[in-house]
Coordinates of C-alpha atoms and ligand atoms in Angstrom, one line a residue:
M202 CA -28.7 -10.9 5.0
T203 CA -27.0 -13.2 2.9
N204 CA -27.0 -16.7 2.1
A205 CA -25.2 -17.5 5.2
R206 CA -27.2 -15.9 7.3
Y207 CA -29.6 -17.1 6.3
F208 CA -28.2 -21.2 6.5
S209 CA -28.5 -20.4 10.2
G210 CA -31.3 -18.8 10.4
F211 CA -32.4 -22.1 9.1
L212 CA -30.6 -24.4 11.2
L213 CA -32.6 -22.9 14.3
V214 CA -35.1 -23.6 12.4
L215 CA -34.1 -27.4 12.2
L216 CA -33.6 -27.0 16.2
G217 CA -37.3 -26.2 16.2
L218 CA -36.9 -22.4 17.5
G219 CA -38.5 -21.1 14.0
S220 CA -42.2 -21.3 12.9
F221 CA -42.8 -19.4 16.2
T222 CA -46.7 -18.5 14.8
A223 CA -49.1 -19.0 17.3
Q224 CA -47.0 -20.4 19.4
P225 CA -45.5 -18.7 22.7
L226 CA -42.7 -16.3 22.3
P227 CA -39.1 -17.9 23.3
Q228 CA -37.6 -16.5 25.8
D229 CA -35.0 -15.2 24.3
W230 CA -36.9 -12.9 21.1
R231 CA -38.5 -10.8 24.0
T232 CA -36.5 -7.4 23.8
P233 CA -35.6 -5.4 26.3
F234 CA -39.0 -3.6 27.2
E235 CA -40.8 -6.8 27.5
R236 CA -38.2 -8.2 30.1
D237 CA -39.2 -4.5 32.0
S238 CA -42.0 -2.8 31.2
T239 CA -40.3 0.5 32.6
W240 CA -37.1 -0.4 30.4
S241 CA -36.8 1.4 27.0
A242 CA -34.2 0.1 24.3
E243 CA -31.0 2.3 24.5
W244 CA -29.9 2.3 20.7
K245 CA -27.4 -0.4 21.8
E246 CA -29.2 -3.0 22.7
A247 CA -31.9 -1.7 19.6
Y248 CA -29.3 -2.5 17.2
A249 CA -28.3 -5.6 18.6
Y250 CA -31.7 -7.0 19.0
L251 CA -32.4 -6.2 15.5
D252 CA -29.2 -8.1 14.6
R253 CA -29.7 -10.8 15.6
L254 CA -33.2 -11.2 14.1
D255 CA -31.8 -10.1 11.0
E256 CA -29.5 -13.1 11.6
V257 CA -32.1 -15.2 11.5
S258 CA -35.0 -14.4 9.0
D259 CA -34.5 -13.5 5.2
R260 CA -37.5 -10.7 5.5
I261 CA -35.3 -8.2 7.3
S262 CA -32.1 -6.7 5.9
I263 CA -29.6 -4.0 7.5
R264 CA -27.8 -0.7 6.9
T265 CA -26.5 1.8 7.9
F266 CA -27.3 5.4 6.0
G267 CA -25.1 7.8 7.5
E268 CA -24.5 9.2 11.0
S269 CA -25.4 11.5 13.6
D270 CA -23.2 14.9 14.7
G271 CA -21.9 12.7 17.3
F272 CA -20.3 10.5 14.5
L273 CA -22.5 7.4 16.1
P274 CA -23.7 4.8 12.4
L275 CA -27.3 5.3 11.8
R276 CA -29.3 2.8 10.5
E277 CA -32.4 1.5 8.4
V278 CA -33.9 -1.6 8.3
V279 CA -36.1 -2.4 5.5
I280 CA -38.4 -5.5 5.8
S281 CA -40.3 -6.8 3.3
S282 CA -41.7 -10.3 2.2
P283 CA -40.5 -11.9 -0.7
E284 CA -36.6 -9.7 0.4
V285 CA -36.2 -5.9 -1.0
T286 CA -33.9 -4.6 -0.8
T287 CA -33.4 -2.0 -2.8
P288 CA -36.0 0.9 -4.5
Q289 CA -35.8 -0.1 -7.9
E290 CA -37.0 -4.2 -6.9
A291 CA -39.7 -2.7 -4.3
R292 CA -41.4 -0.6 -7.5
A293 CA -41.0 -3.0 -9.4
R294 CA -43.4 -5.2 -6.8
N295 CA -45.3 -2.3 -6.9
K296 CA -45.4 -2.7 -3.1
V297 CA -46.4 0.0 -0.9
V298 CA -43.1 1.8 0.5
L299 CA -43.6 3.5 4.6
L300 CA -40.5 4.9 6.2
I301 CA -40.4 5.1 10.2
N302 CA -38.3 7.5 11.6
N303 CA -38.0 6.7 16.1
A304 CA -36.6 9.0 18.5
I305 CA -36.1 11.7 17.3
H306 CA -36.7 13.3 20.5
P307 CA -35.3 10.1 22.1
G308 CA -36.9 11.2 25.5
E309 CA -40.2 10.4 23.6
S310 CA -38.9 7.1 22.6
A311 CA -42.4 4.5 22.5
G312 CA -42.0 3.7 19.4
V313 CA -38.3 2.8 19.1
D314 CA -39.7 -0.1 21.3
A315 CA -42.8 -0.7 19.1
C316 CA -40.5 -1.2 16.5
L317 CA -38.4 -3.9 17.9
M318 CA -41.6 -5.4 18.7
L319 CA -43.0 -5.7 15.4
A320 CA -39.9 -6.2 13.6
R321 CA -40.0 -9.6 15.4
E322 CA -43.3 -10.3 14.2
M323 CA -43.1 -9.7 10.9
A324 CA -40.2 -11.1 10.5
L325 CA -40.8 -14.5 12.6
E326 CA -44.6 -15.1 12.8
D327 CA -46.4 -15.8 8.8
R328 CA -49.2 -12.9 10.3
W329 CA -47.6 -10.5 8.7
Q330 CA -46.6 -12.2 5.1
E331 CA -49.5 -10.6 3.5
V332 CA -48.8 -7.4 4.4
L333 CA -45.1 -7.7 3.3
E334 CA -45.8 -9.2 0.0
D335 CA -47.2 -6.1 -0.6
M336 CA -45.1 -3.4 1.9
V337 CA -41.5 -2.7 2.4
I338 CA -41.5 -1.4 6.4
V339 CA -38.0 1.5 6.5
M340 CA -37.4 1.6 9.8
I341 CA -34.7 4.2 11.3
P342 CA -34.8 2.6 15.3
Y343 CA -33.2 5.3 16.0
Y344 CA -32.6 8.7 14.6
N345 CA -31.5 11.0 17.0
L346 CA -28.2 8.8 18.6
D347 CA -26.6 11.9 20.4
G348 CA -29.4 12.7 22.3
G349 CA -30.2 8.8 23.4
Y350 CA -26.4 8.2 24.5
A351 CA -27.4 11.3 26.7
R352 CA -29.8 8.9 28.9
R353 CA -30.7 10.0 32.1
P354 CA -33.7 9.3 34.6
H355 CA -34.9 12.9 34.8
T356 CA -35.1 14.3 31.1
R357 CA -38.9 15.0 31.0
A358 CA -39.9 15.5 34.2
N359 CA -43.9 15.3 33.3
Q360 CA -43.3 12.2 32.2
Q361 CA -44.6 8.2 33.0
G362 CA -41.4 6.2 32.3
P363 CA -39.3 5.0 31.1
A364 CA -36.7 4.2 33.1
M365 CA -34.3 6.2 31.5
Q366 CA -35.2 9.0 29.2
G367 CA -33.0 10.6 26.0
F368 CA -33.0 14.1 25.6
R369 CA -34.4 16.0 22.8
G370 CA -30.9 17.8 21.8
N371 CA -28.7 15.8 19.1
G372 CA -25.0 16.5 19.5
K373 CA -25.3 20.1 18.6
N374 CA -28.6 20.5 21.4
L375 CA -30.6 21.3 17.7
D376 CA -34.2 19.7 18.0
L377 CA -33.8 17.5 14.7
N378 CA -37.8 17.7 14.6
R379 CA -36.3 21.3 13.7
D380 CA -34.0 20.8 11.2
F381 CA -35.3 19.2 7.9
I382 CA -35.2 22.6 6.0
K383 CA -31.8 23.4 7.1
C384 CA -29.8 20.2 7.9
D385 CA -27.3 22.0 10.4
S386 CA -27.1 17.8 11.9
R387 CA -25.3 15.6 9.7
N388 CA -28.5 13.3 10.8
A389 CA -30.8 15.8 8.9
R390 CA -29.0 15.1 6.1
S391 CA -28.3 11.3 6.2
F392 CA -32.1 11.4 6.6
T393 CA -32.1 13.7 3.5
E394 CA -30.6 11.0 0.9
L395 CA -32.5 8.0 2.5
F396 CA -36.1 9.5 2.3
H397 CA -35.0 10.5 -1.6
Y398 CA -33.2 6.8 -1.4
W399 CA -37.0 5.2 -0.8
D400 CA -38.9 8.7 -2.1
P401 CA -41.4 5.9 0.6
D402 CA -45.4 7.1 -0.2
L403 CA -46.1 7.0 4.1
F404 CA -44.4 7.9 6.6
V405 CA -44.1 7.8 10.1
D406 CA -42.4 9.8 12.7
T407 CA -43.0 8.8 16.7
H408 CA -43.8 11.0 19.7
T409 CA -44.6 11.4 23.0
S410 CA -46.6 15.2 23.5
N411 CA -46.7 17.9 26.4
G412 CA -49.4 20.2 27.0
A413 CA -53.3 19.4 28.4
D414 CA -54.4 16.2 30.0
Y415 CA -57.1 13.5 28.5
Q416 CA -58.3 10.3 28.4
A417 CA -56.8 9.3 24.6
T418 CA -53.0 7.7 25.1
I419 CA -53.1 8.1 22.2
T420 CA -53.7 11.3 19.3
V421 CA -52.0 11.5 15.7
I422 CA -51.3 14.6 14.0
A423 CA -51.6 13.8 9.6
T424 CA -49.9 16.7 7.9
Q425 CA -51.7 19.4 7.3
P426 CA -54.6 18.6 4.1
D427 CA -54.1 21.6 3.2
K428 CA -51.5 21.8 1.5
L429 CA -51.2 18.7 -0.3
P430 CA -52.5 17.9 -4.2
S431 CA -56.4 18.3 -3.7
G432 CA -56.4 14.1 -5.6
L433 CA -54.1 13.6 -2.4
K434 CA -56.2 15.4 -0.1
A435 CA -58.7 13.6 -0.2
Y436 CA -57.4 10.2 -0.8
Q437 CA -55.7 10.8 3.2
Q438 CA -59.5 12.4 4.7
E439 CA -61.4 10.1 3.3
L440 CA -59.6 6.7 2.7
L441 CA -56.7 6.9 5.1
L442 CA -57.2 8.6 8.0
P443 CA -60.8 7.7 8.4
A444 CA -59.6 4.0 8.3
L445 CA -56.8 4.6 10.7
Y446 CA -58.7 6.0 13.6
K447 CA -61.4 3.4 12.7
G448 CA -58.8 0.6 12.6
M449 CA -57.5 2.1 16.4
E450 CA -60.9 2.0 18.1
E451 CA -60.9 -1.6 17.5
K452 CA -57.4 -2.6 18.9
H453 CA -59.5 -0.9 21.7
W454 CA -57.0 2.5 21.6
T455 CA -59.4 5.2 20.9
M456 CA -57.4 7.4 18.9
T457 CA -58.1 11.3 19.1
P458 CA -56.5 14.4 16.1
Y459 CA -53.3 15.7 18.2
V460 CA -54.9 17.8 21.1
H461 CA -53.2 21.4 19.3
T462 CA -55.3 24.3 21.6
D463 CA -54.8 27.7 23.4
G464 CA -57.0 26.3 26.1
P465 CA -58.4 24.0 27.9
P466 CA -59.3 21.2 25.2
E467 CA -63.4 22.3 25.3
S468 CA -62.4 25.1 24.0
G469 CA -61.5 23.3 20.8
I470 CA -58.6 22.0 19.1
H471 CA -57.1 23.3 15.5
G472 CA -54.9 21.8 13.4
F473 CA -51.6 21.2 12.8
L474 CA -49.7 23.7 10.3
D475 CA -46.5 21.7 10.1
L476 CA -44.7 23.5 8.6
P477 CA -41.4 22.3 5.8
R478 CA -38.9 22.5 9.4
Y479 CA -40.9 19.6 10.7
S480 CA -40.7 15.8 9.9
T481 CA -44.4 15.3 8.5
G482 CA -44.5 18.5 6.8
Y483 CA -41.8 17.5 5.2
A484 CA -41.8 14.9 3.7
A485 CA -45.4 15.8 2.0
L486 CA -43.2 18.0 0.1
F487 CA -42.8 15.0 -2.0
Q488 CA -46.1 13.8 -1.7
T489 CA -45.3 11.6 1.5
L490 CA -48.4 10.9 3.3
G491 CA -47.0 11.7 7.0
F492 CA -48.0 11.0 10.3
M493 CA -46.9 11.8 14.1
P494 CA -48.4 10.0 16.0
E495 CA -48.1 11.5 20.1
T496 CA -49.1 9.3 22.7
H497 CA -49.3 10.7 26.0
M498 CA -46.8 11.8 28.2
L499 CA -49.3 10.7 32.2
K500 CA -49.7 7.1 30.4
P501 CA -47.6 4.3 31.9
F502 CA -44.8 3.7 29.1
S503 CA -46.1 0.3 28.3
Q504 CA -49.3 1.8 27.2
R505 CA -47.5 4.5 25.4
V506 CA -45.6 1.7 23.4
Y507 CA -48.0 -0.5 22.8
S508 CA -50.5 2.6 21.0
T509 CA -47.5 3.5 19.2
K510 CA -47.8 -0.6 18.4
A511 CA -51.1 -0.6 17.1
F512 CA -50.7 2.6 14.8
L513 CA -48.0 1.4 12.6
E514 CA -49.5 -2.4 12.7
T515 CA -53.1 0.0 11.6
I516 CA -51.3 1.6 9.0
C517 CA -49.3 -1.2 7.4
E518 CA -52.5 -3.4 7.7
T519 CA -54.6 0.2 6.2
A520 CA -52.2 0.8 3.7
M521 CA -52.3 -3.2 1.5
R522 CA -56.0 -3.0 2.1
Q523 CA -56.1 0.3 0.1
K524 CA -52.8 0.2 -2.2
T525 CA -53.9 0.3 -5.2
D526 CA -55.7 4.0 -4.1
L527 CA -52.8 5.6 -2.6
L528 CA -50.5 4.1 -5.3
E529 CA -52.9 5.8 -7.4
A530 CA -53.6 9.5 -5.1
R531 CA -49.6 9.2 -5.1
A532 CA -48.9 9.1 -8.6
N533 CA -52.1 11.5 -9.3
A534 CA -50.5 14.0 -7.1
R535 CA -46.6 13.7 -8.5
R536 CA -48.7 15.1 -11.3
E537 CA -50.7 17.9 -10.5
V538 CA -47.8 19.3 -8.4
L539 CA -45.6 19.4 -11.9
A540 CA -48.9 21.3 -13.4
T541 CA -49.6 23.9 -10.6
S542 CA -49.0 27.1 -10.9
I543 CA -49.3 28.6 -8.7
W544 CA -47.9 28.1 -4.5
P545 CA -49.1 29.0 -1.3
L546 CA -46.0 30.3 0.9
Q547 CA -48.6 31.9 3.6
W548 CA -51.3 30.4 6.0
Q549 CA -53.2 30.8 8.3
L550 CA -55.8 29.0 10.5
D551 CA -58.6 28.8 9.2
T552 CA -61.2 30.2 12.4
S553 CA -64.1 30.4 9.4
R554 CA -64.6 26.0 8.7
V555 CA -65.0 24.8 12.3
D556 CA -66.5 20.7 12.8
S557 CA -66.9 18.8 15.6
I558 CA -65.4 15.8 17.2
W559 CA -65.8 13.2 19.6
F560 CA -63.7 13.3 23.3
G561 CA -62.7 11.7 26.2
G562 CA -61.4 14.9 28.4
Y563 CA -60.9 15.4 32.1
A564 CA -63.0 18.2 33.6
H565 CA -60.3 21.2 34.5
G566 CA -60.6 23.3 36.7
Y567 CA -58.1 26.1 39.1
R568 CA -57.5 26.2 43.2
P569 CA -54.3 27.6 44.8
S570 CA -50.9 26.5 44.5
A571 CA -48.9 25.9 47.3
V572 CA -46.7 27.2 45.7
S573 CA -47.2 30.2 44.1
G574 CA -49.8 31.0 45.7
L575 CA -51.8 31.6 42.3
P576 CA -54.4 30.2 40.7
R577 CA -53.4 26.8 39.0
L578 CA -54.3 24.6 36.6
F579 CA -55.5 20.6 37.5
Y580 CA -57.1 18.3 35.6
D581 CA -59.8 15.8 37.7
R582 CA -59.4 12.5 36.1
D583 CA -63.0 12.1 38.5
Q584 CA -64.5 13.8 36.4
P585 CA -64.0 12.5 33.0
F586 CA -66.3 13.1 29.6
Y587 CA -67.2 12.3 26.5
Q588 CA -68.9 15.7 24.1
Q589 CA -68.6 16.8 21.2
I590 CA -65.8 19.7 21.5
P591 CA -64.7 22.0 18.4
Y592 CA -61.9 21.3 15.4
Y593 CA -60.3 23.9 13.7
P594 CA -59.2 21.4 10.5
A595 CA -58.7 24.4 7.8
Y596 CA -55.5 26.5 7.3
T597 CA -55.9 29.4 4.6
P598 CA -52.9 31.4 2.7
I599 CA -52.7 34.4 2.7
L600 CA -49.7 34.3 0.1
S601 CA -49.6 32.8 -2.4
A602 CA -46.3 33.3 -5.6
E603 CA -46.3 32.1 -8.9
R604 CA -44.4 29.4 -10.0
P605 CA -41.7 30.7 -12.6
W606 CA -39.9 28.8 -15.9
G607 CA -36.7 28.2 -13.6
W608 CA -34.2 29.6 -11.0
I609 CA -30.8 31.0 -11.2
I610 CA -28.4 30.2 -7.9
P611 CA -24.6 32.9 -8.2
Q612 CA -22.6 29.8 -7.4
A613 CA -20.9 31.1 -4.4
W614 CA -24.1 29.8 -2.9
T615 CA -22.9 26.8 -2.2
S616 CA -24.4 25.3 0.6
I617 CA -27.8 26.5 -0.8
M618 CA -26.7 23.3 -4.2
E619 CA -25.6 21.1 -0.9
R620 CA -29.0 21.1 0.1
L621 CA -30.7 20.8 -3.7
A622 CA -28.5 18.2 -4.4
W623 CA -29.6 15.7 -1.0
N624 CA -33.0 16.5 -1.9
D625 CA -32.2 15.2 -5.6
I626 CA -33.1 18.9 -7.3
R627 CA -32.1 18.8 -10.8
M628 CA -29.7 21.6 -11.4
H629 CA -27.6 22.2 -14.6
R630 CA -24.4 24.9 -14.9
I631 CA -25.4 28.1 -17.5
V632 CA -22.6 27.8 -20.3
G633 CA -21.0 31.4 -21.0
D634 CA -21.3 35.3 -19.3
T635 CA -24.9 37.0 -20.0
L636 CA -26.6 40.2 -18.8
L637 CA -30.7 38.5 -18.6
R638 CA -33.1 41.2 -17.4
A639 CA -35.5 39.8 -15.7
P640 CA -37.2 41.0 -12.6
A641 CA -34.9 40.9 -9.6
L642 CA -36.2 40.3 -5.7
R643 CA -35.3 43.3 -3.0
I644 CA -35.5 43.0 0.6
I645 CA -37.6 46.1 1.4
S646 CA -37.9 44.6 5.5
E647 CA -37.6 41.1 8.2
E648 CA -38.2 40.9 11.5
T649 CA -35.6 39.1 13.5
S650 CA -36.1 37.1 16.2
D651 CA -33.9 38.9 18.9
R652 CA -33.4 35.6 20.7
P653 CA -31.4 32.2 18.6
Y654 CA -33.3 29.5 18.0
E655 CA -32.3 26.2 16.7
G656 CA -29.3 28.0 15.7
H657 CA -30.2 31.2 13.7
Y658 CA -31.7 34.1 13.2
L659 CA -35.1 33.7 11.7
H660 CA -35.9 36.5 10.0
A661 CA -40.4 36.4 9.3
Q662 CA -42.9 39.0 7.8
V663 CA -40.3 39.7 4.7
D664 CA -41.2 41.9 2.5
V665 CA -40.2 42.4 -0.3
A666 CA -40.1 44.7 -3.8
E667 CA -40.2 43.4 -7.9
E668 CA -38.0 45.4 -10.0
M669 CA -37.2 45.3 -13.5
D670 CA -33.5 44.7 -13.2
T671 CA -30.2 43.7 -15.8
L672 CA -28.2 41.1 -14.2
L673 CA -24.7 39.5 -15.0
V674 CA -25.1 35.8 -15.0
R675 CA -22.0 34.5 -15.0
D676 CA -20.3 30.8 -16.2
G677 CA -21.0 28.6 -13.8
D678 CA -23.6 30.1 -12.5
V679 CA -26.8 27.4 -11.3
W680 CA -30.0 27.1 -13.2
I681 CA -32.6 25.2 -11.5
P682 CA -35.6 24.5 -13.8
A683 CA -39.1 24.5 -11.7
D684 CA -40.7 21.8 -14.5
Q685 CA -39.2 19.2 -12.0
P686 CA -40.5 16.4 -9.2
G687 CA -39.7 19.3 -6.3
I688 CA -40.8 21.8 -7.4
A689 CA -42.7 22.1 -3.9
Y690 CA -39.6 21.7 -1.4
L691 CA -38.3 24.8 -4.2
M692 CA -41.6 26.5 -3.9
A693 CA -41.3 26.0 -0.7
T694 CA -37.3 27.2 -0.3
M695 CA -36.5 29.9 -2.6
D696 CA -39.2 32.5 -1.9
P697 CA -37.8 34.9 0.9
R698 CA -41.2 35.4 2.3
A699 CA -41.4 31.2 3.3
P700 CA -41.6 31.1 6.8
D701 CA -39.1 27.9 6.0
S702 CA -37.0 29.7 2.9
W703 CA -33.7 29.7 2.5
F704 CA -33.7 33.2 3.7
A705 CA -36.0 33.2 6.9
W706 CA -33.0 30.5 7.7
N707 CA -30.2 32.9 7.5
F708 CA -28.6 31.5 4.7
L709 CA -28.4 34.7 2.3
D710 CA -28.1 37.4 5.6
A711 CA -24.8 39.3 3.6
I712 CA -26.8 40.9 1.7
L713 CA -28.5 43.2 4.4
N714 CA -24.9 44.6 5.2
Q715 CA -24.2 47.3 3.0
K716 CA -20.6 46.8 1.7
E717 CA -19.5 50.4 0.2
Y718 CA -20.2 53.8 2.6
F719 CA -19.4 56.9 1.5
S720 CA -17.3 60.2 4.0
A721 CA -20.0 63.0 4.2
Y722 CA -17.8 65.8 3.9
V723 CA -16.3 64.5 0.2
F724 CA -19.9 63.0 -0.9
E725 CA -20.9 66.7 0.0
D726 CA -19.4 68.4 -2.5
L727 CA -21.3 65.6 -4.9
A728 CA -24.6 65.6 -3.9
D729 CA -24.7 69.2 -3.9
Q730 CA -24.1 68.8 -7.4
M731 CA -25.9 65.6 -8.7
L732 CA -29.3 67.6 -7.5
N733 CA -28.6 70.5 -9.7
S734 CA -27.6 68.9 -12.6
D735 CA -31.1 66.3 -12.6
P736 CA -34.5 68.3 -11.1
E737 CA -36.2 65.1 -11.2
L738 CA -33.4 64.2 -8.2
R739 CA -34.2 68.1 -7.0
R740 CA -38.3 67.1 -7.5
L741 CA -37.8 63.7 -5.4
F742 CA -36.0 65.5 -2.8
D743 CA -37.5 68.5 -2.2
H744 CA -40.6 65.8 -2.0
Q745 CA -38.9 63.8 0.3
R746 CA -37.3 67.1 3.0
T747 CA -41.6 67.4 3.9
L748 CA -42.1 63.5 4.5
E749 CA -38.5 63.0 6.9
P750 CA -38.2 65.5 9.9
Q751 CA -35.1 63.9 10.5
W752 CA -33.6 65.9 7.9
K753 CA -33.8 68.9 10.2
T754 CA -31.7 67.4 12.9
D755 CA -29.6 65.2 10.6
P756 CA -26.8 66.1 7.8
N757 CA -26.2 62.9 7.2
A758 CA -29.9 61.3 6.4
A759 CA -30.5 63.5 3.6
L760 CA -26.9 62.6 2.2
E761 CA -27.9 59.2 2.9
W762 CA -31.0 59.4 0.9
I763 CA -28.9 61.6 -2.0
Y764 CA -27.0 58.5 -1.5
R765 CA -28.8 55.2 -2.0
H766 CA -30.6 57.5 -4.8
S767 CA -27.3 57.8 -6.7
E768 CA -24.5 55.3 -9.0
Y769 CA -22.5 55.0 -6.3
Y770 CA -25.0 52.7 -3.8
E771 CA -24.2 49.2 -4.4
P772 CA -27.1 47.3 -6.7
T773 CA -26.7 44.0 -4.8
H774 CA -27.5 45.6 -0.8
R775 CA -30.8 43.9 0.3
R776 CA -30.9 42.3 -3.6
Y777 CA -32.2 38.8 -2.5
P778 CA -29.6 36.4 -5.5
I779 CA -31.7 34.0 -5.9
V780 CA -33.0 35.4 -9.8
R781 CA -37.0 34.3 -10.7
I782 CA -36.6 33.4 -14.9
M783 CA -40.4 33.8 -15.1
E784 CA -40.4 33.4 -19.1
P785 CA -38.2 29.9 -21.1
T786 CA -35.4 31.3 -21.9
G787 CA -32.4 30.1 -24.3
F788 CA -29.3 29.5 -21.4
R789 CA -26.9 27.0 -23.2
L790 CA -26.0 24.8 -20.2
R791 CA -23.7 21.3 -18.7
P792 CA -24.3 19.1 -16.0
Y793 CA -23.7 20.1 -12.7
Q794 CA -21.8 18.0 -11.3
G795 CA -21.0 19.4 -7.2
T796 CA -20.7 23.0 -6.0
S797 CA -17.6 23.3 -7.4
P798 CA -18.2 24.7 -11.3
R799 CA -14.7 22.3 -12.0
D800 CA -16.5 19.7 -11.0
Ligands
ZN983 ZN1 -42.0 14.8 19.9

């Protein structure tokens, strides 16, 4: 806030509205939710409330950091004391930075209302002074603004309130919690830049869950620990998470791991593999510990708000107490990723590792459905239980890759470069045309979803072959060294086999089409000449004939095989254009200054 604003705040203090500690809350400062516990603040109400806080408190500063696809302003609310407005100041004061994101799913808006109350308490109450000296809290009060604009009473069929519920899709009907890598939305681009601006140590993305019924009002997804550098994993699992569960217990909110299960919860809860497309999986690529508190849809809205607020308070109190351990674990993690040479690309649940956790559930059963007449599932709230259930926390890598020395992206693929730049990836332009021997990847096969998913037809089960090839590197092509802090992000996006790679998300689909063909009646004679003049080709051809029964009936099939084994077949068909360079190579480089090489 400005000094002028501070002065108006000072006047309020003189008028007796200041110094709110241990005084009853003046009516004036009630949030929309506190006035009506079935009401979740609209984004405009939330912004207006925070602006009022900004006017009277010198602990808050507010900035517009981007916009939604529907061109609504995305805001950040920065809370600290003494006031800090930049990450440089935060680092200089050795503060923990916590980023809180709300209403990525605007029907799950408990975090919006929790953050308004928390922002007020932090802005006006002395009891937060100690925390705010050690921390900077950056809140995004409302992330999916377009979905918030589309509020209706009936958006969430199976949720207890609030009275008006925002919609999951944004202005382009995208689920923003799948958009952190592909960044199809302006929201995600804005978030990406804000994320790297602050480089938060901790990240919380507030949600409300669907699924089974159970006793807990709030559950939590902590980022999948096996994906973290070992020291950071140890810190999260051994210090931070136990303190969060304990802190919530002390506030009388028993919290359990997110109930991610194939059957009723008693059959066992699985850890959640938060791929980089999800908020916490994305954060983990930059060694930021991420949490998704998920409040339960069938609990009253007010309980969801207060339990979310308790979670946010707990993570702040814990981060303050554990500040040294947290900052040290993160600094060590940054060193660890730079020294890591083998990177997992794909993961699977490790069913051989099972823990047990205490879980408060409800007995379930089946009875005939009044609608279909078929058996239907029900949970009996009159039969609560508290028992140990299996918990499968671990994921194991099923495919890994060696870290290269760097990558070359041909300059034409600008949409990838844009995203790398938003993610603070260091890039350079190569000077001069160069012929290079390098291991190129060829896409042998992939499975493509037959229905669109978030505006894409995702590829999975990608199989590649590696072959040494002579490649033309052009002046202006982009060199990306692997030796940089964003290495985990690079490994997760550059290898086509990774589930959230550029290839998986269709950024490189054009390579899958062959552009040149042959006319069979002309190529016949050429093919015959080639077989006659190349005994090795003839031998391979004769062998292949025994394996391909359709050659007997389809005259073009054999021609196609010869074409593909000839110099005429285009070398770029299905060749993955991003090249990994495994050994130091002396390119001459100039700075990368934008997607055009002439920039
Ligand atoms: Zn959600």
